[in-house]
Coordinates of C-alpha atoms in Angstrom, one line a residue:
M883 CA -4.8 -33.5 59.7
I884 CA -1.6 -34.5 61.4
K885 CA -0.6 -32.0 64.0
K886 CA 2.9 -31.9 65.5
L887 CA 2.4 -32.1 69.3
F888 CA 4.0 -32.8 72.6
V889 CA 4.8 -36.5 73.1
A890 CA 3.1 -38.5 75.8
M891 CA 3.5 -42.2 76.4
A892 CA 0.4 -43.1 78.2
F893 CA -1.8 -45.8 76.6
S894 CA -5.3 -44.4 76.9
V895 CA -8.5 -45.8 75.4
C896 CA -12.0 -44.4 75.6
S897 CA -15.2 -46.1 74.3
V898 CA -18.6 -45.2 73.1
K899 CA -20.8 -48.2 73.7
V900 CA -24.2 -49.2 72.5
S901 CA -26.5 -51.9 73.7
A902 CA -26.9 -54.0 70.5
A903 CA -25.2 -57.3 71.0
D904 CA -24.4 -57.6 67.3
S905 CA -23.1 -54.1 66.9
I906 CA -20.1 -53.3 64.6
N907 CA -16.8 -52.9 66.5
V908 CA -14.7 -50.0 65.2
L909 CA -11.4 -48.6 66.5
F910 CA -10.8 -45.0 65.7
V911 CA -7.1 -44.0 66.0
N912 CA -7.1 -40.3 66.9
P913 CA -3.6 -39.2 65.7
S914 CA -3.4 -36.4 68.2
L915 CA -3.6 -35.7 71.9
P916 CA -6.9 -35.9 73.9
G917 CA -8.5 -32.5 73.7
E918 CA -6.5 -31.1 70.8
P919 CA -9.0 -28.6 69.2
F920 CA -9.4 -30.0 65.7
W921 CA -9.1 -33.7 66.4
H922 CA -11.4 -33.3 69.4
R923 CA -14.0 -32.1 67.0
V924 CA -13.4 -35.0 64.6
Q925 CA -13.7 -37.5 67.5
G926 CA -16.8 -35.9 68.9
A927 CA -18.6 -36.1 65.5
T928 CA -17.5 -39.7 65.1
E929 CA -18.8 -40.6 68.5
A930 CA -22.2 -39.0 67.7
A931 CA -22.4 -41.0 64.4
A932 CA -21.4 -44.2 66.2
E933 CA -24.2 -43.8 68.8
Q934 CA -26.8 -43.3 66.1
L935 CA -25.6 -46.1 63.8
G936 CA -25.4 -48.6 66.6
I937 CA -21.6 -48.9 66.3
R938 CA -19.4 -49.8 69.2
L939 CA -16.5 -47.3 69.0
N940 CA -13.2 -47.4 70.8
V941 CA -10.6 -44.6 70.6
I942 CA -6.9 -44.6 71.1
Y943 CA -4.5 -41.7 70.6
G944 CA -1.4 -41.4 68.5
E945 CA -0.1 -38.4 70.5
G946 CA 1.0 -36.6 67.4
N947 CA 3.9 -39.0 66.7
R948 CA 4.0 -41.9 64.2
I949 CA 6.1 -44.1 66.5
I950 CA 3.7 -43.7 69.4
Q951 CA 0.7 -44.2 67.1
L952 CA 2.1 -47.5 65.9
S953 CA 3.0 -48.6 69.4
E954 CA -0.5 -47.8 70.7
L955 CA -2.1 -49.6 67.8
T956 CA 0.1 -52.6 68.4
K957 CA -0.7 -52.7 72.1
Y958 CA -4.4 -52.4 71.4
L959 CA -4.4 -55.3 68.9
N960 CA -2.2 -57.5 71.2
Y961 CA -4.3 -57.1 74.3
R962 CA -7.8 -56.3 73.3
A963 CA -10.5 -57.9 71.2
T964 CA -9.9 -57.5 67.5
P965 CA -12.2 -54.8 66.0
D966 CA -14.2 -55.3 62.8
Y967 CA -12.8 -52.1 61.4
V968 CA -10.1 -49.5 62.0
I969 CA -10.1 -45.8 61.0
L970 CA -6.7 -44.1 61.0
I971 CA -4.4 -41.7 59.3
N972 CA -1.3 -43.0 57.6
Y973 CA 1.6 -41.1 59.1
P974 CA 4.4 -40.3 56.7
G975 CA 7.3 -42.6 57.5
G976 CA 5.0 -45.1 59.2
A977 CA 2.4 -46.1 56.7
E978 CA 4.0 -49.4 55.7
E979 CA 4.3 -50.7 59.2
S980 CA 0.7 -49.7 60.1
L981 CA -0.7 -51.3 57.0
R982 CA 1.3 -54.5 57.5
L983 CA 0.1 -54.7 61.1
L984 CA -3.6 -54.4 60.1
E985 CA -3.0 -56.9 57.3
K986 CA -1.6 -59.3 59.8
Y987 CA -4.7 -59.2 61.9
E988 CA -6.9 -59.2 58.8
I989 CA -8.8 -56.1 59.8
N990 CA -10.7 -54.0 57.3
H991 CA -9.6 -50.4 57.6
I992 CA -10.2 -46.9 56.1
T993 CA -7.5 -44.2 56.1
L994 CA -8.4 -40.5 56.4
E995 CA -6.8 -37.9 54.1
Q996 CA -4.1 -38.5 51.5
T997 CA -1.0 -38.0 53.5
I998 CA 1.6 -40.2 51.7
S999 CA 3.6 -39.3 48.6
G1000 CA 6.8 -40.1 46.8
P1001 CA 8.7 -43.4 47.3
E1002 CA 6.5 -44.3 50.4
K1003 CA 3.4 -44.0 48.2
L1004 CA 4.9 -46.3 45.6
A1005 CA 5.8 -48.8 48.4
I1006 CA 2.2 -49.0 49.8
G1007 CA 0.4 -48.6 46.5
N1008 CA -3.3 -47.9 46.3
P1009 CA -5.9 -49.4 48.6
K1010 CA -6.4 -53.2 47.9
E1011 CA -3.4 -53.4 45.6
I1012 CA -0.9 -54.6 48.1
Y1013 CA -2.9 -54.6 51.3
K1014 CA -6.2 -56.2 50.6
Y1015 CA -7.8 -55.2 53.9
W1016 CA -7.2 -51.5 53.2
L1017 CA -10.7 -50.7 51.9
G1018 CA -9.9 -47.2 50.8
E1019 CA -9.1 -43.5 51.5
L1020 CA -11.6 -40.9 52.5
H1021 CA -10.2 -37.5 51.7
H1022 CA -10.7 -33.9 50.4
D1023 CA -8.8 -31.9 47.9
N1024 CA -6.3 -29.8 49.8
D1025 CA -5.0 -28.0 46.7
K1026 CA -8.5 -26.7 45.9
A1027 CA -9.1 -25.8 49.5
G1028 CA -5.9 -23.8 49.7
Y1029 CA -6.8 -22.1 46.4
D1030 CA -10.4 -21.3 47.5
L1031 CA -9.1 -19.8 50.8
A1032 CA -6.6 -17.6 49.0
K1033 CA -9.3 -16.5 46.5
Q1034 CA -11.7 -15.5 49.3
L1035 CA -9.1 -13.6 51.2
Y1036 CA -8.0 -11.8 48.0
L1037 CA -11.5 -10.7 47.3
Q1038 CA -12.1 -9.5 50.9
A1039 CA -8.8 -7.6 50.8
K1040 CA -9.9 -5.9 47.6
S1041 CA -13.3 -5.1 49.1
K1042 CA -11.6 -3.4 52.0
G1043 CA -9.9 -1.0 49.6
H1044 CA -6.5 -2.6 49.2
K1045 CA -5.5 -1.8 45.7
E1046 CA -2.3 -3.9 45.8
I1047 CA -2.2 -7.2 47.6
Y1048 CA 0.8 -8.3 49.6
P1049 CA 0.3 -11.8 51.0
V1050 CA 2.3 -14.1 53.2
A1051 CA 1.5 -17.7 54.0
I1052 CA 1.9 -19.6 57.3
N1053 CA 2.1 -23.3 56.7
G1054 CA 1.8 -26.3 59.1
H1055 CA 4.8 -28.6 58.7
Y1056 CA 7.1 -29.8 56.0
G1057 CA 4.9 -32.4 54.5
T1058 CA 2.4 -33.5 51.9
E1059 CA -0.8 -32.1 53.4
S1060 CA 0.3 -28.6 54.3
D1061 CA 2.5 -28.2 51.2
I1062 CA -0.5 -29.1 49.0
R1063 CA -2.6 -26.6 50.8
S1064 CA -0.1 -23.8 50.3
G1065 CA 0.5 -24.9 46.8
G1066 CA -3.1 -24.2 46.0
A1067 CA -2.7 -20.7 47.5
S1068 CA 0.4 -20.1 45.4
R1069 CA -1.5 -21.2 42.3
F1070 CA -4.2 -18.7 42.9
F1071 CA -1.9 -15.8 43.6
A1072 CA 0.1 -16.6 40.4
E1073 CA -3.2 -16.6 38.4
V1074 CA -4.0 -13.1 39.5
G1075 CA -0.4 -11.8 39.2
V1076 CA 0.2 -11.4 42.9
A1077 CA 3.6 -12.2 44.4
L1078 CA 3.5 -14.3 47.5
Q1079 CA 6.1 -12.6 49.7
Q1080 CA 7.1 -15.6 51.7
T1081 CA 5.8 -19.0 53.1
V1082 CA 6.9 -20.1 56.6
Y1083 CA 6.3 -23.2 58.6
A1084 CA 4.8 -22.9 62.1
G1085 CA 4.2 -26.6 63.0
W1086 CA 0.4 -26.1 63.4
S1087 CA 1.3 -24.1 66.6
K1088 CA -0.5 -20.9 67.6
E1089 CA 2.6 -19.8 69.5
Q1090 CA 4.9 -20.4 66.6
A1091 CA 2.6 -18.6 64.2
F1092 CA 2.5 -15.6 66.6
E1093 CA 6.3 -15.4 66.6
K1094 CA 6.8 -15.9 62.9
T1095 CA 4.1 -13.4 62.0
K1096 CA 5.9 -10.7 64.0
K1097 CA 9.0 -11.4 62.0
L1098 CA 7.1 -11.5 58.7
L1099 CA 5.5 -8.1 59.5
S1100 CA 8.8 -6.6 60.3
R1101 CA 10.3 -8.0 57.1
Y1102 CA 7.3 -7.1 54.9
P1103 CA 5.5 -4.1 56.4
K1104 CA 3.1 -3.8 53.5
T1105 CA 1.6 -7.2 54.3
N1106 CA -2.2 -7.0 54.1
L1107 CA -3.2 -10.7 53.6
I1108 CA -2.2 -13.6 55.8
W1109 CA -3.1 -17.1 54.6
C1110 CA -2.8 -19.8 57.2
A1111 CA -3.0 -23.6 57.0
S1112 CA -5.1 -23.8 60.2
D1113 CA -7.4 -21.5 62.2
L1114 CA -5.2 -22.0 65.3
M1115 CA -2.2 -20.5 63.5
A1116 CA -4.4 -17.8 62.1
M1117 CA -5.3 -16.9 65.7
G1118 CA -1.6 -16.5 66.5
A1119 CA -1.1 -14.4 63.4
L1120 CA -4.1 -12.3 64.3
T1121 CA -2.7 -11.5 67.8
A1122 CA 0.8 -10.6 66.3
A1123 CA -0.8 -8.3 63.7
G1124 CA -2.9 -6.6 66.4
E1125 CA 0.3 -5.8 68.4
N1126 CA 1.7 -4.3 65.2
N1127 CA -1.5 -2.3 64.4
N1128 CA -1.7 -4.3 61.1
R1129 CA -5.2 -4.5 59.5
A1130 CA -4.6 -7.5 57.2
V1131 CA -7.2 -10.0 56.3
F1132 CA -6.8 -13.5 57.8
G1133 CA -8.0 -17.0 57.1
G1134 CA -7.3 -20.6 58.0
F1135 CA -8.7 -24.1 58.1
D1136 CA -10.7 -26.2 60.6
W1137 CA -13.8 -24.4 61.8
L1138 CA -12.7 -24.4 65.5
N1139 CA -15.1 -23.2 68.2
D1140 CA -13.5 -19.8 68.4
T1141 CA -13.6 -19.5 64.6
F1142 CA -17.3 -18.7 64.5
E1143 CA -17.1 -15.7 66.8
L1144 CA -13.9 -14.4 65.2
I1145 CA -15.6 -14.4 61.8
R1146 CA -18.8 -12.8 63.3
D1147 CA -16.7 -10.0 64.8
D1148 CA -14.8 -9.5 61.5
D1149 CA -11.5 -10.4 63.0
L1150 CA -11.0 -13.7 61.1
H1151 CA -12.3 -13.3 57.5
A1152 CA -12.6 -16.9 56.2
S1153 CA -12.1 -20.5 57.3
V1154 CA -12.2 -23.6 55.1
G1155 CA -13.8 -26.6 56.9
G1156 CA -16.2 -29.4 57.1
H1157 CA -13.5 -32.1 57.4
F1158 CA -14.1 -32.5 61.1
M1159 CA -16.9 -34.8 59.9
M1160 CA -14.5 -37.2 58.1
G1161 CA -14.5 -39.8 60.9
A1162 CA -18.3 -39.8 61.0
W1163 CA -18.5 -40.1 57.2
A1164 CA -16.1 -43.0 57.4
L1165 CA -18.4 -44.7 59.9
V1166 CA -21.4 -44.3 57.6
S1167 CA -19.4 -46.0 54.8
I1168 CA -18.3 -48.8 57.3
Y1169 CA -22.0 -49.2 58.3
D1170 CA -22.9 -49.7 54.7
H1171 CA -19.9 -52.1 54.0
H1172 CA -20.9 -54.2 57.0
N1173 CA -24.4 -54.4 55.6
D1174 CA -23.1 -55.7 52.2
H1175 CA -23.2 -52.5 50.2
S1176 CA -20.7 -52.7 47.4
Y1177 CA -19.1 -49.3 47.5
W1178 CA -15.8 -50.3 49.0
Q1179 CA -15.7 -53.4 46.8
N1180 CA -15.8 -51.2 43.7
N1181 CA -13.9 -48.1 44.8
S1182 CA -10.6 -47.3 46.5
E1183 CA -11.3 -43.7 47.5
L1184 CA -14.2 -41.5 48.7
A1185 CA -13.7 -37.8 48.1
F1186 CA -15.7 -35.1 49.9
D1187 CA -16.0 -31.4 49.5
L1188 CA -15.0 -28.6 51.9
M1189 CA -16.5 -25.1 52.1
V1190 CA -15.3 -21.6 52.9
L1191 CA -17.0 -20.1 55.9
T1192 CA -17.4 -16.3 55.8
K1193 CA -19.6 -13.7 57.5
E1194 CA -22.0 -14.1 54.6
N1195 CA -22.9 -17.8 55.3
L1196 CA -22.0 -18.0 59.0
D1197 CA -25.6 -18.1 60.2
S1198 CA -26.3 -21.2 58.2
Y1199 CA -23.5 -23.1 59.9
H1200 CA -23.2 -21.5 63.4
W1201 CA -25.1 -24.5 64.9
I1202 CA -22.1 -26.7 64.1
K1203 CA -20.1 -24.9 66.8
S1204 CA -22.0 -26.8 69.5
A1205 CA -21.0 -30.5 70.0
K1206 CA -24.5 -31.3 71.2
N1207 CA -25.8 -30.4 67.8
W1208 CA -23.7 -33.1 66.1
H1209 CA -26.2 -35.6 67.5
S1210 CA -29.0 -33.8 65.6
I1211 CA -27.4 -34.8 62.2
D1212 CA -29.2 -37.8 60.6
Y1213 CA -26.3 -40.0 59.8
K1214 CA -28.5 -42.9 58.7
A1215 CA -29.9 -40.6 56.0
M1216 CA -26.4 -40.5 54.5
S1217 CA -26.3 -44.3 54.2
L1218 CA -26.6 -45.9 50.8
I1219 CA -28.4 -48.9 52.1
D1220 CA -31.6 -49.5 50.0
K1221 CA -30.5 -46.7 47.6
P1222 CA -29.1 -48.7 44.7
D1223 CA -28.5 -45.8 42.3
A1224 CA -27.2 -43.3 44.8
R1225 CA -23.6 -42.2 45.6
Y1226 CA -22.2 -40.6 48.7
Q1227 CA -22.5 -36.8 48.7
F1228 CA -20.5 -35.9 51.8
S1229 CA -20.0 -32.2 52.2
P1230 CA -20.8 -29.4 54.7
K1231 CA -23.9 -28.6 52.7
L1232 CA -25.2 -32.1 53.4
L1233 CA -25.1 -31.4 57.1
R1234 CA -27.9 -28.8 56.7
K1235 CA -30.0 -31.2 54.6
T1236 CA -29.7 -34.1 57.0
R1237 CA -30.1 -32.2 60.3
Q1238 CA -33.0 -33.6 62.4
N1239 CA -35.3 -31.2 64.2

């Protein structure tokens, strides 16, 4: 998920190293700032997978800006040893330049999420069509995720005695990912005959969500459902509603650390997540590709499922909150090496099945 953040120009690299001399070298381009809640989780899970799989992982940061991300990637490739693989997100407006750069260095790479649409999508094509070292995209269905969150919040609002539902939506930024999410929500509300009062954009910011929720509640005092494109924005909306004595139901995306306690306390009512594992899952597929598995030769995408976390299933996934537990996941069990008839089954449910004691 691309988050709009403050711009910082420092070129910073961190590394997870393993002792194996013949280890795979992978560069993970974190599109955000160090410590940003969601991408910090993605990076942490990716590092845990790298250690278990014997992968030498380096990390650089895009600082939430496509120009900076391209600059950092260029500097890394100019001044450091060329990695075997790169994992990155294609920034809208910068995808062609990034793909051309990686093609120039002949580096196999996997992109996370489907972030490019319109003329830019036509220009870059699908993986391996124009850029042969672009192995594929690993992504989830944002439309379905937005739909599922809206449905869960609608059901919870009904269970709390709201006969009529008056929803608003707080989206991330003007762009493919967040618009597809909110489009899924709009599709659900239309199916049940509920009018979505308004959708606003809060730039993935907790502070902006707080301010915009105050205005929405003033404009639409009957609001009793607030759909958000991220948990961080849901937390801002929750604070604003509390100041207004509003008892709406709230939900978001990402499964941040605070999300688990907010759901337990019945403050936040649902969160869609599991995609913090996408970097780790990309590494599993890279491990397989490096060991001559044919998946990325025969496929250009790898779709995975998300899940709605609620109070009802919280206990089964609360362990994910702790970063130390990401090392207890058996990443090698997810590999397709020596499993000729198997296919990847990446999903939050898989995390429970592959957790080591």
